[in-house]
PDB file of C-alpha atoms and ligand atoms in Angstrom:
ATOM      1  CA  MET A   1     113.926  82.996  61.272  1.00  0.00           C
ATOM      2  CA  ALA A   2     112.982  85.774  58.541  1.00  0.00           C
ATOM      3  CA  ILE A   3     110.290  87.428  56.739  1.00  0.00           C
ATOM      4  CA  LYS A   4     110.726  86.544  52.985  1.00  0.00           C
ATOM      5  CA  ARG A   5     109.602  88.520  49.996  1.00  0.00           C
ATOM      6  CA  ILE A   6     106.352  87.021  48.633  1.00  0.00           C
ATOM      7  CA  LEU A   7     106.549  86.339  44.850  1.00  0.00           C
ATOM      8  CA  VAL A   8     103.918  88.062  42.768  1.00  0.00           C
ATOM      9  CA  TYR A   9     102.084  86.120  39.786  1.00  0.00           C
ATOM     10  CA  PRO A  10     103.502  85.573  37.163  1.00  0.00           C
ATOM     11  CA  GLU A  11     106.816  85.208  38.713  1.00  0.00           C
ATOM     12  CA  ASP A  12     108.474  81.775  37.539  1.00  0.00           C
ATOM     13  CA  CYS A  13     108.579  79.785  40.695  1.00  0.00           C
ATOM     14  CA  LEU A  14     104.764  80.269  41.017  1.00  0.00           C
ATOM     15  CA  LYS A  15     104.360  78.509  37.729  1.00  0.00           C
ATOM     16  CA  GLN A  16     106.546  75.450  38.431  1.00  0.00           C
ATOM     17  CA  VAL A  17     105.761  72.063  39.763  1.00  0.00           C
ATOM     18  CA  ALA A  18     107.402  71.744  43.259  1.00  0.00           C
ATOM     19  CA  LYS A  19     109.558  68.876  43.929  1.00  0.00           C
ATOM     20  CA  PRO A  20     108.819  66.494  46.954  1.00  0.00           C
ATOM     21  CA  VAL A  21     110.770  66.634  50.341  1.00  0.00           C
ATOM     22  CA  LYS A  22     113.280  63.694  50.789  1.00  0.00           C
ATOM     23  CA  VAL A  23     115.192  64.887  53.725  1.00  0.00           C
ATOM     24  CA  PHE A  24     113.447  66.037  57.232  1.00  0.00           C
ATOM     25  CA  ASP A  25     116.417  68.078  58.338  1.00  0.00           C
ATOM     26  CA  ASP A  26     116.991  71.605  60.085  1.00  0.00           C
ATOM     27  CA  GLY A  27     117.044  73.017  56.432  1.00  0.00           C
ATOM     28  CA  LEU A  28     113.329  71.970  56.414  1.00  0.00           C
ATOM     29  CA  ASN A  29     112.564  73.380  59.881  1.00  0.00           C
ATOM     30  CA  ASP A  30     114.030  76.731  58.755  1.00  0.00           C
ATOM     31  CA  LEU A  31     112.081  76.832  55.613  1.00  0.00           C
ATOM     32  CA  VAL A  32     108.636  76.005  57.662  1.00  0.00           C
ATOM     33  CA  GLN A  33     109.786  78.779  60.287  1.00  0.00           C
ATOM     34  CA  ASP A  34     110.304  81.273  57.456  1.00  0.00           C
ATOM     35  CA  LEU A  35     106.962  80.210  55.895  1.00  0.00           C
ATOM     36  CA  LEU A  36     105.195  80.988  59.164  1.00  0.00           C
ATOM     37  CA  ASP A  37     106.871  84.266  59.761  1.00  0.00           C
ATOM     38  CA  THR A  38     106.068  85.383  56.269  1.00  0.00           C
ATOM     39  CA  MET A  39     102.442  84.254  56.366  1.00  0.00           C
ATOM     40  CA  TYR A  40     101.517  85.891  59.927  1.00  0.00           C
ATOM     41  CA  ASP A  41     103.526  89.067  58.734  1.00  0.00           C
ATOM     42  CA  ALA A  42     101.566  89.376  55.563  1.00  0.00           C
ATOM     43  CA  PRO A  43      98.744  88.493  57.319  1.00  0.00           C
ATOM     44  CA  GLY A  44      97.518  85.359  55.241  1.00  0.00           C
ATOM     45  CA  VAL A  45      95.773  82.194  56.362  1.00  0.00           C
ATOM     46  CA  GLY A  46      98.076  80.106  54.109  1.00  0.00           C
ATOM     47  CA  LEU A  47     101.509  80.113  52.178  1.00  0.00           C
ATOM     48  CA  ALA A  48     103.101  77.679  50.280  1.00  0.00           C
ATOM     49  CA  ALA A  49     107.004  77.281  49.663  1.00  0.00           C
ATOM     50  CA  PRO A  50     106.887  78.408  45.799  1.00  0.00           C
ATOM     51  CA  GLN A  51     105.326  81.720  46.993  1.00  0.00           C
ATOM     52  CA  ILE A  52     108.724  82.555  48.840  1.00  0.00           C
ATOM     53  CA  GLY A  53     110.575  81.268  45.938  1.00  0.00           C
ATOM     54  CA  VAL A  54     111.424  77.631  47.125  1.00  0.00           C
ATOM     55  CA  SER A  55     110.179  74.904  44.725  1.00  0.00           C
ATOM     56  CA  LEU A  56     109.451  72.314  47.355  1.00  0.00           C
ATOM     57  CA  ARG A  57     106.012  70.554  48.346  1.00  0.00           C
ATOM     58  CA  VAL A  58     105.709  72.432  51.715  1.00  0.00           C
ATOM     59  CA  ALA A  59     102.830  74.705  52.848  1.00  0.00           C
ATOM     60  CA  VAL A  60     101.611  76.122  56.197  1.00  0.00           C
ATOM     61  CA  THR A  61      98.163  77.174  56.919  1.00  0.00           C
ATOM     62  CA  ASP A  62      96.264  78.801  60.072  1.00  0.00           C
ATOM     63  CA  VAL A  63      92.756  79.086  58.701  1.00  0.00           C
ATOM     64  CA  ASP A  64      91.190  80.794  61.834  1.00  0.00           C
ATOM     65  CA  TRP A  65      93.933  82.919  63.437  1.00  0.00           C
ATOM     66  CA  ARG A  66      92.681  86.396  62.218  1.00  0.00           C
ATOM     67  CA  ASN A  67      89.020  85.708  63.895  1.00  0.00           C
ATOM     68  CA  GLU A  68      90.869  84.476  67.155  1.00  0.00           C
ATOM     69  CA  ASP A  69      92.526  87.714  68.331  1.00  0.00           C
ATOM     70  CA  GLY A  70      96.038  86.486  67.562  1.00  0.00           C
ATOM     71  CA  ILE A  71      95.875  83.059  68.965  1.00  0.00           C
ATOM     72  CA  LYS A  72      97.983  81.166  66.590  1.00  0.00           C
ATOM     73  CA  ASN A  73      97.184  77.598  65.491  1.00  0.00           C
ATOM     74  CA  HIS A  74      99.323  76.608  62.478  1.00  0.00           C
ATOM     75  CA  GLN A  75      99.716  73.488  60.550  1.00  0.00           C
ATOM     76  CA  VAL A  76     102.470  72.328  58.637  1.00  0.00           C
ATOM     77  CA  TRP A  77     101.846  70.265  55.486  1.00  0.00           C
ATOM     78  CA  ILE A  78     104.880  68.367  53.721  1.00  0.00           C
ATOM     79  CA  ASN A  79     104.227  66.413  50.561  1.00  0.00           C
ATOM     80  CA  PRO A  80     100.474  66.698  50.644  1.00  0.00           C
ATOM     81  CA  GLU A  81      98.430  64.514  48.239  1.00  0.00           C
ATOM     82  CA  PHE A  82      94.770  64.250  47.935  1.00  0.00           C
ATOM     83  CA  LEU A  83      93.600  60.557  48.330  1.00  0.00           C
ATOM     84  CA  TRP A  84      89.904  61.496  47.537  1.00  0.00           C
ATOM     85  CA  LYS A  85      87.868  64.558  46.484  1.00  0.00           C
ATOM     86  CA  SER A  86      84.024  64.730  46.924  1.00  0.00           C
ATOM     87  CA  ASP A  87      81.702  65.126  43.817  1.00  0.00           C
ATOM     88  CA  GLU A  88      79.873  67.748  45.806  1.00  0.00           C
ATOM     89  CA  THR A  89      81.403  71.256  45.212  1.00  0.00           C
ATOM     90  CA  GLU A  90      81.116  74.744  46.797  1.00  0.00           C
ATOM     91  CA  ILE A  91      81.990  78.018  45.404  1.00  0.00           C
ATOM     92  CA  THR A  92      84.363  80.430  47.404  1.00  0.00           C
ATOM     93  CA  GLU A  93      85.590  83.829  46.804  1.00  0.00           C
ATOM     94  CA  GLU A  94      89.374  83.449  47.007  1.00  0.00           C
ATOM     95  CA  GLY A  95      92.204  85.661  46.977  1.00  0.00           C
ATOM     96  CA  CYS A  96      96.138  84.981  47.399  1.00  0.00           C
ATOM     97  CA  LEU A  97      99.107  86.658  48.746  1.00  0.00           C
ATOM     98  CA  SER A  98     100.778  86.529  45.249  1.00  0.00           C
ATOM     99  CA  LEU A  99      98.083  88.157  43.542  1.00  0.00           C
ATOM    100  CA  PRO A 100      97.624  91.244  45.525  1.00  0.00           C
ATOM    101  CA  GLU A 101      93.968  92.676  45.498  1.00  0.00           C
ATOM    102  CA  ILE A 102      92.607  90.062  42.961  1.00  0.00           C
ATOM    103  CA  TYR A 103      89.568  88.221  44.207  1.00  0.00           C
ATOM    104  CA  GLY A 104      87.302  85.837  42.354  1.00  0.00           C
ATOM    105  CA  ASP A 105      84.954  82.878  42.762  1.00  0.00           C
ATOM    106  CA  VAL A 106      86.419  79.285  42.367  1.00  0.00           C
ATOM    107  CA  GLU A 107      84.352  76.081  42.402  1.00  0.00           C
ATOM    108  CA  ARG A 108      86.181  73.193  44.159  1.00  0.00           C
ATOM    109  CA  PRO A 109      85.280  69.954  45.712  1.00  0.00           C
ATOM    110  CA  SER A 110      83.696  70.546  49.211  1.00  0.00           C
ATOM    111  CA  ALA A 111      85.254  67.779  51.010  1.00  0.00           C
ATOM    112  CA  VAL A 112      88.554  66.030  50.633  1.00  0.00           C
ATOM    113  CA  ARG A 113      90.807  63.083  52.037  1.00  0.00           C
ATOM    114  CA  LEU A 114      94.418  64.212  52.485  1.00  0.00           C
ATOM    115  CA  ARG A 115      97.762  62.292  53.146  1.00  0.00           C
ATOM    116  CA  TRP A 116     100.605  64.405  54.288  1.00  0.00           C
ATOM    117  CA  TYR A 117     103.748  64.210  56.387  1.00  0.00           C
ATOM    118  CA  ASP A 118     104.760  66.517  59.270  1.00  0.00           C
ATOM    119  CA  LEU A 119     108.239  68.047  60.298  1.00  0.00           C
ATOM    120  CA  GLU A 120     109.287  64.636  61.754  1.00  0.00           C
ATOM    121  CA  GLY A 121     108.585  62.968  58.767  1.00  0.00           C
ATOM    122  CA  LYS A 122     105.483  61.026  60.267  1.00  0.00           C
ATOM    123  CA  LYS A 123     102.688  60.166  57.880  1.00  0.00           C
ATOM    124  CA  HIS A 124      99.051  61.583  58.387  1.00  0.00           C
ATOM    125  CA  GLU A 125      95.640  60.974  56.940  1.00  0.00           C
ATOM    126  CA  GLN A 126      92.653  62.955  57.475  1.00  0.00           C
ATOM    127  CA  ASP A 127      89.152  64.250  55.816  1.00  0.00           C
ATOM    128  CA  PHE A 128      88.659  67.821  55.837  1.00  0.00           C
ATOM    129  CA  GLU A 129      85.456  69.881  54.688  1.00  0.00           C
ATOM    130  CA  GLY A 130      84.310  73.392  54.337  1.00  0.00           C
ATOM    131  CA  PHE A 131      86.698  76.332  54.349  1.00  0.00           C
ATOM    132  CA  GLN A 132      89.651  74.201  55.491  1.00  0.00           C
ATOM    133  CA  ALA A 133      89.195  71.867  52.449  1.00  0.00           C
ATOM    134  CA  VAL A 134      89.029  74.826  49.934  1.00  0.00           C
ATOM    135  CA  ALA A 135      92.082  76.370  51.821  1.00  0.00           C
ATOM    136  CA  LEU A 136      94.025  73.400  51.298  1.00  0.00           C
ATOM    137  CA  GLN A 137      93.392  72.925  47.737  1.00  0.00           C
ATOM    138  CA  HIS A 138      94.138  76.535  47.061  1.00  0.00           C
ATOM    139  CA  GLU A 139      97.538  75.841  48.919  1.00  0.00           C
ATOM    140  CA  PHE A 140      98.344  72.735  47.257  1.00  0.00           C
ATOM    141  CA  ASP A 141      97.612  74.117  43.790  1.00  0.00           C
ATOM    142  CA  HIS A 142     100.692  76.376  44.480  1.00  0.00           C
ATOM    143  CA  LEU A 143     102.612  73.025  44.613  1.00  0.00           C
ATOM    144  CA  ASP A 144     101.612  72.087  41.345  1.00  0.00           C
ATOM    145  CA  GLY A 145     102.421  75.601  39.761  1.00  0.00           C
ATOM    146  CA  LYS A 146      98.834  76.754  39.687  1.00  0.00           C
ATOM    147  CA  VAL A 147      96.954  79.573  41.036  1.00  0.00           C
ATOM    148  CA  PHE A 148      93.345  80.447  41.527  1.00  0.00           C
ATOM    149  CA  ILE A 149      92.928  82.426  38.377  1.00  0.00           C
ATOM    150  CA  ASP A 150      93.798  79.426  36.375  1.00  0.00           C
ATOM    151  CA  TYR A 151      90.063  78.757  36.942  1.00  0.00           C
ATOM    152  CA  PHE A 152      89.156  81.828  35.221  1.00  0.00           C
ATOM    153  CA  THR A 153      88.645  82.096  31.468  1.00  0.00           C
ATOM    154  CA  PRO A 154      91.802  82.839  29.220  1.00  0.00           C
ATOM    155  CA  LEU A 155      90.722  86.620  28.761  1.00  0.00           C
ATOM    156  CA  LYS A 156      90.279  87.277  32.272  1.00  0.00           C
ATOM    157  CA  ARG A 157      93.320  85.785  33.170  1.00  0.00           C
ATOM    158  CA  ARG A 158      95.283  87.722  30.879  1.00  0.00           C
ATOM    159  CA  MET A 159      93.987  90.813  31.967  1.00  0.00           C
ATOM    160  CA  ILE A 160      94.722  90.174  35.575  1.00  0.00           C
ATOM    161  CA  THR A 161      98.411  89.062  34.540  1.00  0.00           C
ATOM    162  CA  LYS A 162      98.816  92.062  32.772  1.00  0.00           C
ATOM    163  CA  LYS A 163      97.589  94.301  35.521  1.00  0.00           C
ATOM    164  CA  LEU A 164      99.701  92.385  38.093  1.00  0.00           C
ATOM    165  CA  LYS A 165     102.924  92.691  36.001  1.00  0.00           C
ATOM    166  CA  LYS A 166     102.389  96.509  35.369  1.00  0.00           C
ATOM    167  CA  LYS A 167     101.863  97.127  39.061  1.00  0.00           C
ATOM    168  CA  TYR A 168     104.449  94.862  40.806  1.00  0.00           C
ATOM    169  CA  LEU A 169     106.874  93.633  38.049  1.00  0.00           C
ATOM    170  CA  SER A 170     107.700  96.268  35.906  1.00  0.00           C
TER     171      SER A 170
HETATM  172 NI1  LIG B 201      97.696  81.401  47.231  1.00  0.00          NI
END
């Protein structure tokens, strides 16, 4: 399919709550292929549809491919929903393709139980922990119009937003 432009925060679509997928058709297949092409090109380990300007609850991840010498093993997440999050948390340094060169520590639950749908519309449920759990929470925040700097202080968030606007959106 195609490599799309990745939106930079605070572009509008990144701040909107995305709509659930209702139809599992060729259009959805095309969207997932665009997400994968764009993620691998970036390169990144995860990308959500709002990051390419599509306000739908769809994301892709491939959390190990950079360490694995190009062996790709992507996963597709449609209408994902956390059924449970652990009280136990962990702190991870996060970054995001929509916030170039910005990194920072974020504290999140270290284990989650997820329900999601695949491209055929089949429902799945599974537990995740460690880096995968963190990566999924980061990606699915995008579906709720959230980015990782929303966990920072208002002052820090304003400074980063100003910097990104000046560098990428002016
Ligand atoms: Ni992100």
